mmCIF file of C-alpha atoms and ligand atoms in Angstrom:
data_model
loop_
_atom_site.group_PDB
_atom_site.id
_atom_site.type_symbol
_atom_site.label_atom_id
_atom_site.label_comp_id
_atom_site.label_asym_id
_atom_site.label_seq_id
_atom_site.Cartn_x
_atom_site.Cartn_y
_atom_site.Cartn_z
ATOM 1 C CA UNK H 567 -59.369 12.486 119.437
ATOM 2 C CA UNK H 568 -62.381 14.345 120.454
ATOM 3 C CA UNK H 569 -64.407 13.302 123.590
ATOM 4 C CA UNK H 570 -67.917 15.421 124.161
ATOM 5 C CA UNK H 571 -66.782 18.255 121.788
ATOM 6 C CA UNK H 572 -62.941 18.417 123.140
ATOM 7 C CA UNK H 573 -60.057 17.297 121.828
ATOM 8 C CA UNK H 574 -57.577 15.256 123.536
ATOM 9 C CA UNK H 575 -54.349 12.846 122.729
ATOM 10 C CA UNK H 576 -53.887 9.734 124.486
ATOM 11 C CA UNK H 577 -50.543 11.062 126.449
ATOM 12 C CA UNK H 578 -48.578 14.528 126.210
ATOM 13 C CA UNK H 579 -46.403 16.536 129.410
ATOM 14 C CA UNK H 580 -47.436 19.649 131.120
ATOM 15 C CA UNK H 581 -44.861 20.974 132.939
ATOM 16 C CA UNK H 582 -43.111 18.118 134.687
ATOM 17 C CA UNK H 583 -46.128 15.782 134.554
ATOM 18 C CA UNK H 584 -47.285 13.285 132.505
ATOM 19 C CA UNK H 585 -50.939 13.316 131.735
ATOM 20 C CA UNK H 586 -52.670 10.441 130.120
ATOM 21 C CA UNK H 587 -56.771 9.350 129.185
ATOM 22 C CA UNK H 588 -56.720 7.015 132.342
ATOM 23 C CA UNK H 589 -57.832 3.702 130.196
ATOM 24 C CA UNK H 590 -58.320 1.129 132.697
ATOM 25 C CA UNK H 591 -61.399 3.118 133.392
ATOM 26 C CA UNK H 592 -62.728 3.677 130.290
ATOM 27 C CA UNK H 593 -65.345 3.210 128.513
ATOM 28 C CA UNK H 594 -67.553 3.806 131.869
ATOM 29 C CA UNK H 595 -65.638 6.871 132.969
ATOM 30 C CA UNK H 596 -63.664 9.472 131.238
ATOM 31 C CA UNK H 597 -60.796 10.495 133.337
ATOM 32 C CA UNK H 598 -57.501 12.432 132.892
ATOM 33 C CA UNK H 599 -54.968 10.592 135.180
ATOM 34 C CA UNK H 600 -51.605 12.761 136.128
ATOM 35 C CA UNK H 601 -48.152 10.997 136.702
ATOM 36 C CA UNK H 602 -46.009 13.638 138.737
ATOM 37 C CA UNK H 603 -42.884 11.189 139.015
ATOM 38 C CA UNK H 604 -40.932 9.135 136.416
ATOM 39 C CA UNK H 605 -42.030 6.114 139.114
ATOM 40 C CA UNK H 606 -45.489 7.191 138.683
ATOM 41 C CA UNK H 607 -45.529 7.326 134.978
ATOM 42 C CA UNK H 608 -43.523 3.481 135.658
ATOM 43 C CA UNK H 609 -46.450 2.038 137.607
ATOM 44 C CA UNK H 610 -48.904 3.648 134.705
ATOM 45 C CA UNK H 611 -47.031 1.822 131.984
ATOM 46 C CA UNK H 612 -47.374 -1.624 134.040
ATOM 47 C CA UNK H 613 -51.019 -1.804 135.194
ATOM 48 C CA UNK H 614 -51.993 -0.394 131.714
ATOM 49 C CA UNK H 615 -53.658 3.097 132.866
ATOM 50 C CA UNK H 616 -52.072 4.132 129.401
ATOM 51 C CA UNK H 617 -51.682 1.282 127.019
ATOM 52 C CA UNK H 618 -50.930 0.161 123.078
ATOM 53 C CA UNK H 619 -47.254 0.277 121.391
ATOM 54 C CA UNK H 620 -47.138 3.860 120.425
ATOM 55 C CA UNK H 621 -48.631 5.520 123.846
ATOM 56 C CA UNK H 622 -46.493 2.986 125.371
ATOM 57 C CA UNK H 623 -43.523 4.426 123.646
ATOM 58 C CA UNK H 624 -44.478 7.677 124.019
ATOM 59 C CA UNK H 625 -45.135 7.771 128.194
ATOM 60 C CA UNK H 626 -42.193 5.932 128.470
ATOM 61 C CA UNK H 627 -39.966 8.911 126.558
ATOM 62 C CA UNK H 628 -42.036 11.616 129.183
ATOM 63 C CA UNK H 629 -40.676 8.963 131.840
ATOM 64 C CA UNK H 630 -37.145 9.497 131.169
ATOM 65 C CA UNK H 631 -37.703 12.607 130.259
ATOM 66 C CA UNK H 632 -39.125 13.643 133.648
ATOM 67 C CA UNK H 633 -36.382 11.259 135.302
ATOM 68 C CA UNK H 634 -33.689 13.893 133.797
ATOM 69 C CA UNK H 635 -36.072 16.050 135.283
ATOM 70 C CA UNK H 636 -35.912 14.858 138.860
ATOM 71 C CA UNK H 637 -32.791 13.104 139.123
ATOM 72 C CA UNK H 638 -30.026 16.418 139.863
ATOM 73 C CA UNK H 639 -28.106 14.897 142.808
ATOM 74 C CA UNK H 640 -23.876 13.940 142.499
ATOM 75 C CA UNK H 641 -24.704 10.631 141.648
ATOM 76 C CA UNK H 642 -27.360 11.731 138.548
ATOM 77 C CA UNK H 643 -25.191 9.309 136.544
ATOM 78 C CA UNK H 644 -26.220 6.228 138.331
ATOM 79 C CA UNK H 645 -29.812 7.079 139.622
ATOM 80 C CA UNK H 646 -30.745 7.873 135.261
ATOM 81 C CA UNK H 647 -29.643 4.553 134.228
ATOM 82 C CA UNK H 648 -31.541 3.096 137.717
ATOM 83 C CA UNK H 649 -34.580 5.078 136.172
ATOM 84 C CA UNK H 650 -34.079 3.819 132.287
ATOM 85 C CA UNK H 651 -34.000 0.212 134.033
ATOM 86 C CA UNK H 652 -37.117 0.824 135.594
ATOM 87 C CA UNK H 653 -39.000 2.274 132.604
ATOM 88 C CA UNK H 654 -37.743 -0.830 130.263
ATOM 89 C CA UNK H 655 -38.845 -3.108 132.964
ATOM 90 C CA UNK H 656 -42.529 -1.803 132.895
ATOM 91 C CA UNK H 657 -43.567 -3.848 129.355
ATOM 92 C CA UNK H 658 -41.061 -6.037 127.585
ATOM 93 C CA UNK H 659 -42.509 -6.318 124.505
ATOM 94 C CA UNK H 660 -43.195 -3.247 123.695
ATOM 95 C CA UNK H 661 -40.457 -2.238 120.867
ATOM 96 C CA UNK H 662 -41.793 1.435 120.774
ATOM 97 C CA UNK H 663 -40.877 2.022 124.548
ATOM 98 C CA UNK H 664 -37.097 0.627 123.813
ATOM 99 C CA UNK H 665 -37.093 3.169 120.656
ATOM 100 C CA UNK H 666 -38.026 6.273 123.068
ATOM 101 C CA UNK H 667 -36.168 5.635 126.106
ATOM 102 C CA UNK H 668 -33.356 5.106 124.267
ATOM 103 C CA UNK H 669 -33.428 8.900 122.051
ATOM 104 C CA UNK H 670 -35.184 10.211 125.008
ATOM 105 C CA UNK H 671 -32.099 9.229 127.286
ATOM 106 C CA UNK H 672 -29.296 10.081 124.649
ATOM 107 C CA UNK H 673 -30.896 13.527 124.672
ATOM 108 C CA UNK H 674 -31.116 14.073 127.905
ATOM 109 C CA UNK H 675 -27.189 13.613 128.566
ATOM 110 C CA UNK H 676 -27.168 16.866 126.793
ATOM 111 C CA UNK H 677 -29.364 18.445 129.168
ATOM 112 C CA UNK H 678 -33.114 17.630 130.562
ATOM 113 C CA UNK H 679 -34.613 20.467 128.342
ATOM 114 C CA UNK H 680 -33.525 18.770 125.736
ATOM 115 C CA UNK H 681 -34.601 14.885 127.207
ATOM 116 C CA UNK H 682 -38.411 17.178 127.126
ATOM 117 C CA UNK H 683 -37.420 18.224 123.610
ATOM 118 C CA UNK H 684 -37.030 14.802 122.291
ATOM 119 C CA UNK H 685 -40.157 13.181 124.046
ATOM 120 C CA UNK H 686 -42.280 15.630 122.377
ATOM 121 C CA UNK H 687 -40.964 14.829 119.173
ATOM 122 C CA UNK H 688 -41.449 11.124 119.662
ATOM 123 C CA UNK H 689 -44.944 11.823 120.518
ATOM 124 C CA UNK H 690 -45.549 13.995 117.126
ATOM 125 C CA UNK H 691 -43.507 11.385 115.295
ATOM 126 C CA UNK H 692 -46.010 8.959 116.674
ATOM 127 C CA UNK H 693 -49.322 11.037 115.188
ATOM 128 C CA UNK H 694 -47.518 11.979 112.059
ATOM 129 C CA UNK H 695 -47.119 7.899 111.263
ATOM 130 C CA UNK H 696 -50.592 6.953 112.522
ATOM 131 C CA UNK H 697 -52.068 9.503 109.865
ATOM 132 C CA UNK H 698 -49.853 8.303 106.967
ATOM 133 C CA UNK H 699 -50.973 5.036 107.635
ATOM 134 C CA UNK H 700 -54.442 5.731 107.846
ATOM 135 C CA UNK H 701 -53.924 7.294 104.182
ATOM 136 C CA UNK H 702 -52.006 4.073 102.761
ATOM 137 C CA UNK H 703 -54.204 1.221 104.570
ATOM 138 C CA UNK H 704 -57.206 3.044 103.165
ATOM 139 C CA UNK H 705 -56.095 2.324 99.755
ATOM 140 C CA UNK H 706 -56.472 -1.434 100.535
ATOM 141 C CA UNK H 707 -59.963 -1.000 101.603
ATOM 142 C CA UNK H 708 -62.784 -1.555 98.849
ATOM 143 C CA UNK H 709 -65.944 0.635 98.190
ATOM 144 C CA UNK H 710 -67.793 -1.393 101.092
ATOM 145 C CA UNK H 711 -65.805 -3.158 103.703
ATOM 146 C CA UNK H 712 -66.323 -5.280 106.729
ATOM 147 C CA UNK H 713 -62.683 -5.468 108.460
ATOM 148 C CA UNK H 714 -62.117 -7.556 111.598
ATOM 149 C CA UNK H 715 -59.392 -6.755 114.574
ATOM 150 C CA UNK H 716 -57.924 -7.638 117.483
ATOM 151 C CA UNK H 717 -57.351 -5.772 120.498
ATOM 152 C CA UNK H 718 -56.997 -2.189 120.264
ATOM 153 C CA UNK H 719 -54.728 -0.034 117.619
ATOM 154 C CA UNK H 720 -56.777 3.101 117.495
ATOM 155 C CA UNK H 721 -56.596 6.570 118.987
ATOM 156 C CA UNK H 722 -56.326 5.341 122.618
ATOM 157 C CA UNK H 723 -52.887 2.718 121.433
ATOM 158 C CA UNK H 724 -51.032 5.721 120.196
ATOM 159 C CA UNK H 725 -51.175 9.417 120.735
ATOM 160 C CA UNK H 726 -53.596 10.384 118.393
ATOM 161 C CA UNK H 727 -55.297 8.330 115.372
ATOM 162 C CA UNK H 728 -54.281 4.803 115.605
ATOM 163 C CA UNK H 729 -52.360 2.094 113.200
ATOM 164 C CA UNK H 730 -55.404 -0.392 112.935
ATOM 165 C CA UNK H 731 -57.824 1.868 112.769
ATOM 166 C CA UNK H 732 -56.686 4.532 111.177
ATOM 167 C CA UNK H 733 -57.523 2.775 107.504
ATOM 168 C CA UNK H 734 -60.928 2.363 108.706
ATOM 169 C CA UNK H 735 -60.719 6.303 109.940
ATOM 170 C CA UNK H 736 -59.904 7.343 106.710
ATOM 171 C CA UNK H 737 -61.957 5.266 104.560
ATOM 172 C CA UNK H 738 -65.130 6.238 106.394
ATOM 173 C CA UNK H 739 -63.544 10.334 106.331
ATOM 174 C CA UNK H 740 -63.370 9.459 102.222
ATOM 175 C CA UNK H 741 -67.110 7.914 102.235
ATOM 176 C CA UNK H 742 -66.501 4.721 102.097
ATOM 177 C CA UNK H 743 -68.418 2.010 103.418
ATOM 178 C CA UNK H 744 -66.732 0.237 106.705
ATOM 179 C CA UNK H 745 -68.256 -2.029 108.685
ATOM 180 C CA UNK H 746 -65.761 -2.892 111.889
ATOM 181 C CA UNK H 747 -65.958 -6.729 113.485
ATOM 182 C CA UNK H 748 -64.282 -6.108 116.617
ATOM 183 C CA UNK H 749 -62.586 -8.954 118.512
ATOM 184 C CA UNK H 750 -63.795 -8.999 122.474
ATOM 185 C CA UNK H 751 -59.711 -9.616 123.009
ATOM 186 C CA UNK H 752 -59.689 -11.630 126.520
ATOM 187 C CA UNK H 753 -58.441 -11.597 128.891
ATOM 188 C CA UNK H 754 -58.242 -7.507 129.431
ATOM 189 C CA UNK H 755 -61.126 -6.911 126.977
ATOM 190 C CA UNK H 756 -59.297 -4.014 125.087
ATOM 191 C CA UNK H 757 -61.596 -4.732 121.815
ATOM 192 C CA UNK H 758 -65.059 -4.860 123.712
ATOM 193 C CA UNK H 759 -63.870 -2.109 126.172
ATOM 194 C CA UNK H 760 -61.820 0.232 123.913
ATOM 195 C CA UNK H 761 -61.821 -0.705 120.151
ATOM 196 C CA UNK H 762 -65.658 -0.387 120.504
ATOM 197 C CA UNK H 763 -65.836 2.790 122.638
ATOM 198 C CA UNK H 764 -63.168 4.525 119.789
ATOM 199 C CA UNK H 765 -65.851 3.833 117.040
ATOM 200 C CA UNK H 766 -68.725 4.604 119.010
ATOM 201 C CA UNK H 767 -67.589 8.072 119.927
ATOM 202 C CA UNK H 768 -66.399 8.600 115.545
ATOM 203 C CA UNK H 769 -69.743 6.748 114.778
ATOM 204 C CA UNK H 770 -68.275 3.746 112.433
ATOM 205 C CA UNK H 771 -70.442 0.868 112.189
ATOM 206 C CA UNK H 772 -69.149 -1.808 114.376
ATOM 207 C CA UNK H 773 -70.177 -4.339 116.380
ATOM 208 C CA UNK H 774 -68.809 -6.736 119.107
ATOM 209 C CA UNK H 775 -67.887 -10.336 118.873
ATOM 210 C CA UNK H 776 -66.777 -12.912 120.981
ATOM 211 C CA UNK H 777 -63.404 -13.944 120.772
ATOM 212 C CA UNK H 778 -64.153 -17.910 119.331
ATOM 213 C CA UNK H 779 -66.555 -16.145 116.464
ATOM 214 C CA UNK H 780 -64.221 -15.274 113.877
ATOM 215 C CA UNK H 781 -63.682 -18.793 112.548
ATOM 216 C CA UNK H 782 -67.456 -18.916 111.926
ATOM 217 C CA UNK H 783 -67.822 -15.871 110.081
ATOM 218 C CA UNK H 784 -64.879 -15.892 107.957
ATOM 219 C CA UNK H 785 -66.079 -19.270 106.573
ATOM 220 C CA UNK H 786 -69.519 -17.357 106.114
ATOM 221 C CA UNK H 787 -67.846 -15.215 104.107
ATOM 222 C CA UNK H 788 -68.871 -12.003 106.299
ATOM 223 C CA UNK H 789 -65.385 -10.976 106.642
ATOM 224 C CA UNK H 790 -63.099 -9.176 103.245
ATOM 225 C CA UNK H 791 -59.863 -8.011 105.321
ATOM 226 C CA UNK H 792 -58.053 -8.417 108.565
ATOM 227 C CA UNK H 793 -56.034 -5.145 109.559
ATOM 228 C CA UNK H 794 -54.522 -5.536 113.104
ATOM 229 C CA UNK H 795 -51.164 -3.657 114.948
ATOM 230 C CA UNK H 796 -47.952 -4.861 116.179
ATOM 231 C CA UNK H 797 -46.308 -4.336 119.281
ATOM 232 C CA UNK H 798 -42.815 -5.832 117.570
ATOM 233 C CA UNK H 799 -42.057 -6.659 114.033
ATOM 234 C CA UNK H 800 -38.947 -8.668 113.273
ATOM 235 C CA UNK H 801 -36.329 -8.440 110.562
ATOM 236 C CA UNK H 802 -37.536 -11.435 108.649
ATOM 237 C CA UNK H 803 -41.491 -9.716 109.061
ATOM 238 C CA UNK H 804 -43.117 -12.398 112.302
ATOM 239 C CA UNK H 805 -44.711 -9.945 114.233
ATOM 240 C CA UNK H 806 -45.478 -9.896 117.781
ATOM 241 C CA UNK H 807 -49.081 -8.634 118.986
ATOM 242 C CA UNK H 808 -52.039 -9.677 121.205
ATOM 243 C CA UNK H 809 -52.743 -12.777 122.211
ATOM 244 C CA UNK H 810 -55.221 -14.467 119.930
ATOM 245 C CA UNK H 811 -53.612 -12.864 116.657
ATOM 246 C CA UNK H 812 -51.578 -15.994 115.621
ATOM 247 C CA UNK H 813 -55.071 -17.651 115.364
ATOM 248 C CA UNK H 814 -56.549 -14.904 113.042
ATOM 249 C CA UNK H 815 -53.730 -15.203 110.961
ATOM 250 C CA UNK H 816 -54.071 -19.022 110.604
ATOM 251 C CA UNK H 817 -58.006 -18.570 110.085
ATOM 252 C CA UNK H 818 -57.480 -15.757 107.169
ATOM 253 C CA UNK H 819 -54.871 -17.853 105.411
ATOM 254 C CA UNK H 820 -57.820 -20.869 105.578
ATOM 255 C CA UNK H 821 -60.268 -19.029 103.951
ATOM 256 C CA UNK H 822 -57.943 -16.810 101.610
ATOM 257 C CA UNK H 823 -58.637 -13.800 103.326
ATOM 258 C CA UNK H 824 -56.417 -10.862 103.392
ATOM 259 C CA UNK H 825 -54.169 -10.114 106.742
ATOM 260 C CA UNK H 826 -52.641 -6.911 107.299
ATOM 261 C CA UNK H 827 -50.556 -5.489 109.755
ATOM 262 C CA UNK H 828 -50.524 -1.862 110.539
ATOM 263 C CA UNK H 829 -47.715 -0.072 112.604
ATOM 264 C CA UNK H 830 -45.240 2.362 111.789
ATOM 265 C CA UNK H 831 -41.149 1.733 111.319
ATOM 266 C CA UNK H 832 -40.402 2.650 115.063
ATOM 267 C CA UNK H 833 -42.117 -0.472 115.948
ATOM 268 C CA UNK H 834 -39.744 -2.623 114.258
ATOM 269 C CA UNK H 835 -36.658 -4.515 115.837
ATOM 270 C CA UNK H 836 -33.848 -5.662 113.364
ATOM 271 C CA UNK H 837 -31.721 -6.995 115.927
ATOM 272 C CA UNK H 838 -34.602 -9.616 116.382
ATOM 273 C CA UNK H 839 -33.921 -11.617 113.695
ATOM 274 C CA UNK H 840 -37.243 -13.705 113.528
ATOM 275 C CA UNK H 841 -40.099 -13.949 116.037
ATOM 276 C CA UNK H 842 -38.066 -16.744 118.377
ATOM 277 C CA UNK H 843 -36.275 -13.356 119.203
ATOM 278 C CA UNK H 844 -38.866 -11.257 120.977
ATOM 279 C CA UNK H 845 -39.829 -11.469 124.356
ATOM 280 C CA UNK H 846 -43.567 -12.323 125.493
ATOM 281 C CA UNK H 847 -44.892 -10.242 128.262
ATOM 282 C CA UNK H 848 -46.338 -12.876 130.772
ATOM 283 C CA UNK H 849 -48.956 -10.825 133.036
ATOM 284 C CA UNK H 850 -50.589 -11.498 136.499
ATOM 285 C CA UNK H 851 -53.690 -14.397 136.278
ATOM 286 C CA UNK H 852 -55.476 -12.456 137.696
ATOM 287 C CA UNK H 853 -56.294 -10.857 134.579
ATOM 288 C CA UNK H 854 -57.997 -14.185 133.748
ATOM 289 C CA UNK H 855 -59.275 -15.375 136.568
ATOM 290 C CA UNK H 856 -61.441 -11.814 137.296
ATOM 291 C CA UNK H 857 -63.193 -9.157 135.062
ATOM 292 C CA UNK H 858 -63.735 -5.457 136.491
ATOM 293 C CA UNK H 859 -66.307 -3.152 136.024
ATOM 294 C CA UNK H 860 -68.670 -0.535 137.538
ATOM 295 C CA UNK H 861 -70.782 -1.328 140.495
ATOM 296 C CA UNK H 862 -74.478 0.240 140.874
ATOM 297 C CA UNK H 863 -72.701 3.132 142.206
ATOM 298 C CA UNK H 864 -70.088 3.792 139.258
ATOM 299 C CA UNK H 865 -67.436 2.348 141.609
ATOM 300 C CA UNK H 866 -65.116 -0.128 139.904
ATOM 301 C CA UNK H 867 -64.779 -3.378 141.283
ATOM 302 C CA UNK H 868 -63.004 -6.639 140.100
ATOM 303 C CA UNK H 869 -65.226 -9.983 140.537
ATOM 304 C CA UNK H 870 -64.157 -13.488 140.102
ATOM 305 C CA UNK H 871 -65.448 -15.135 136.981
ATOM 306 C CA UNK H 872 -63.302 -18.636 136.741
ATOM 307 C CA UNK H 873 -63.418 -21.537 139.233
ATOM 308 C CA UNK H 874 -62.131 -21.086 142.325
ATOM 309 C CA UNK H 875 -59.394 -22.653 143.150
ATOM 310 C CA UNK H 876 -57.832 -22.727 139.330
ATOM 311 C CA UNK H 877 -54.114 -21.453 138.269
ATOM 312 C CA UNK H 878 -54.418 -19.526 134.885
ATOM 313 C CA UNK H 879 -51.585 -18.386 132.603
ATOM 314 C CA UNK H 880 -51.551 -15.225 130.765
ATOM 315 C CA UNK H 881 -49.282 -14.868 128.077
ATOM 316 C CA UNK H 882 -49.721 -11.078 126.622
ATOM 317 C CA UNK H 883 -48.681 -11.969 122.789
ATOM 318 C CA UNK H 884 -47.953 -14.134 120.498
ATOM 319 C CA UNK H 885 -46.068 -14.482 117.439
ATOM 320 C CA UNK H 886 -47.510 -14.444 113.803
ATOM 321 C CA UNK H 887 -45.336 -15.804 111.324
ATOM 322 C CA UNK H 888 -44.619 -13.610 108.478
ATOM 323 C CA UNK H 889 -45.582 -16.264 106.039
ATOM 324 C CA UNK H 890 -49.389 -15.858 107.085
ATOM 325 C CA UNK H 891 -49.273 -12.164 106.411
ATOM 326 C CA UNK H 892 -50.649 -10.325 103.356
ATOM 327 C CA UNK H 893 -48.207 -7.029 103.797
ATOM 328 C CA UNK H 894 -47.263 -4.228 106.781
ATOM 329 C CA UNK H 895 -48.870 -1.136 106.296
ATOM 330 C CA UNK H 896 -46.275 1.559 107.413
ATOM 331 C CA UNK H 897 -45.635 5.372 107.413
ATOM 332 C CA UNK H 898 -43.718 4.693 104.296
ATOM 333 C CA UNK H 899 -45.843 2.641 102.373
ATOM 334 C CA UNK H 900 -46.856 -1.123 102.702
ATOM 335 C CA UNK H 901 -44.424 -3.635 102.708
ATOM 336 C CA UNK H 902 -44.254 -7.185 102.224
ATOM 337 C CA UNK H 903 -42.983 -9.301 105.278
ATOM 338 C CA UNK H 904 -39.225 -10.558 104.283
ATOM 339 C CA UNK H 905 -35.947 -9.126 104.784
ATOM 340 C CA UNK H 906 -35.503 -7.799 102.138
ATOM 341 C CA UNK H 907 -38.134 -5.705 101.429
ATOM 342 C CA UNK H 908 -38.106 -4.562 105.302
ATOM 343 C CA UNK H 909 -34.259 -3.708 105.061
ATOM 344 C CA UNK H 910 -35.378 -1.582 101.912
ATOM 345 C CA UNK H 911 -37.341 0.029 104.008
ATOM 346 C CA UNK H 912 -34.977 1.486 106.279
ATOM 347 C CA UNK H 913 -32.619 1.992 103.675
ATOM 348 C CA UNK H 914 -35.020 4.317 102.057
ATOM 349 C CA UNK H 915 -35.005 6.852 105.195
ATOM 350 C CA UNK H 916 -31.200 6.598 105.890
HETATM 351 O O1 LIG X 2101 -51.357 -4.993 126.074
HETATM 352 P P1 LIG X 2101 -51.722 -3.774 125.292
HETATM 353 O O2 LIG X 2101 -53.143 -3.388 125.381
HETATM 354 O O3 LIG X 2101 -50.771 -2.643 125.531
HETATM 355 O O4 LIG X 2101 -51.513 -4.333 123.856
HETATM 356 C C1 LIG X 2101 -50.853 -3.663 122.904
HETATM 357 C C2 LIG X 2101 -51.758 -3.469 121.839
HETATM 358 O O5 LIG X 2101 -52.348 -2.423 121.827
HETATM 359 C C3 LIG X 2101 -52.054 -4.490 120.853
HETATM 360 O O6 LIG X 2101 -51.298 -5.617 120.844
HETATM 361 C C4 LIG X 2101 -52.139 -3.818 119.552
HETATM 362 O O7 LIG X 2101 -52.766 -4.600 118.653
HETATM 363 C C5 LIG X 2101 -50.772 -3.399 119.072
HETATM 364 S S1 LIG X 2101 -50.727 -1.895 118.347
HETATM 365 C C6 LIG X 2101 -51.125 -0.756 119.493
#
């Protein structure tokens, strides 16, 4: 992506760090954020300095990547799987982060050159999808468009381009008209903090609305398509992404609109054989309870903005049920959600 005239990816590795756009500040400051340890590159995962399924994945290959790195004393053997515990323990739902730990740490047994070796290539993998589905979600996009999404599958979700957004990227590239409706996405605000800032910097028409507004302007007719990401797609097609997407599935079936998902094959989990099977990140309440944001002097501080005294519970995702989607835009084309036309899928690139 390019910030102020220079281009950057989401996450890569210099050397034995991991560098990443530090998100959790963003979009007041623009900051590179370095992880020197696999633990450090842990603690980014969990308190979402890099965030979205396919940076996910890809920091958590660099993190066992750089554990192979670290980890040379006589018990290696132990401390690595120690370390892949750790790094699967930093976002459960996540199925891209269970893809690259796993080739990152079969790689590495052969040495940690080649555990480096195979992170990078997850990480190119990860672009090389996001811009094949920008080219095949475009195709579902009409002349003049106004798309609505949740949460945030653009540049800063992935390593470079996006799932979500990468239809509306491409569109607007191939002059066509898109006009973005871009969920708020409480409790973290990843919609009105980074959806928004993505556009603004690639100037696409956008604007931000509150999370309760899309009933009201589907049934106004204001919205043609739905195009959101996944952070786990299941063998029967029930997909598994930010909470609040269940109820923009339910509100585009109502009012016949279409609903697509957009996220590329490593994001899908066959040995989950329908939504029941994938696990729901529960985070702290504090995420509800209190927003953050600058301070007069740039400094970021957290303020309390429900009743004192309250519990809340925070529930990361939710399941939509692949009977409320219109198709799955992947690398490979776009595919209906049932099992058999996502085993054909995978067929196709055995
Ligand atoms: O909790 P996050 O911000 O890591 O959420 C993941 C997501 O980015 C969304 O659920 C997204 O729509 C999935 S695709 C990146």
């Amino acid at each position: 992506m390019i910030v102020e005239g220079k281009y950057y990816k989401t996450v890569w590795m210099e050397g034995n760090s991991v560098m990443m756009i530090n998100q959790n500040l963003l979009p007041f400051t623009f900051e590179i954020h370095e992880c020197k340890t696999y633990w450090e590159t842990c603690m980014a995962i969990t308190d979402m300095t890099v965030r979205g399924a396919g940076a996910i994945g890809a920091a958590a290959g660099f993190a066992m990547a750089q554990a192979f790195l670290e980890l040379q004393t006589f018990d290696k053997a132990v401390r690595l799987r120690e370390a892949r515990q750790d790094i699967e323990n930093t976002r459960p739902t996540a199925r891209n982060l269970f893809y690259a730990v796993e080739k990152v740490y079969q790689a590495g047994l052969e040495s940690p050159d080649n555990a480096v070796r195979a992170a990078n290539s997850i990480a190119t993998e990860d672009e090389e999808s996001s811009r094949a589905i920008g080219k095949w979600g475009a195709s579902l996009i009409g002349a003049k468009s106004n798309i609505l999404t949740h949460c945030n599958a653009g540049w800063l979700a992935f390593v470079d381009y996006g799932t979500a957004l990468a239809p509306v990227y491409y569109a607007a590239e191939n002059n066509k008209q898109v006009f973005v409706y871009v969920d708020e996405t409480r409790p973290r605000g990843q919609g009105g903090r980074l959806t928004a800032w993505e556009l603004y910097q690639n100037k696409i028409p956008h604007v931000i609305i509150p999370d309760n507004a899309a009933a009201s302007l589907m049934k106004e007719g204001k919205i043609d398509m739905v195009i959101v990401g996944a952070d786990r797609i299941a063998a029967n097609g029930d997909v598994a992404n930010k909470i609040g997407t269940l109820g923009r599935a339910i509100l585009a079936k109502k009012y016949k609109i279409p609903f697509y998902i957009a996220a590329p094959s490593s994001t899908f989990d066959l040995s989950c054989k329908s939504g029941n099977d994938i696990p729901i990140e529960k985070r702290s309440q504090d995420e509800v309870l209190y927003q953050t944001g600058p301070d007069a002097n740039g400094n970021m501080v957290k303020i309390r903005v429900c009743s004192p005294g309250s519990q809340a519970y925070n529930p990361a995702f939710d399941v939509t049920d692949a009977a409320l989607i219109t198709g799955i835009i992947t690398e490979k084309g776009i595919v209906k959600p049932n099992i058999t036309s996502i085993s054909q899928l995978f067929k196709k690139s055995e």
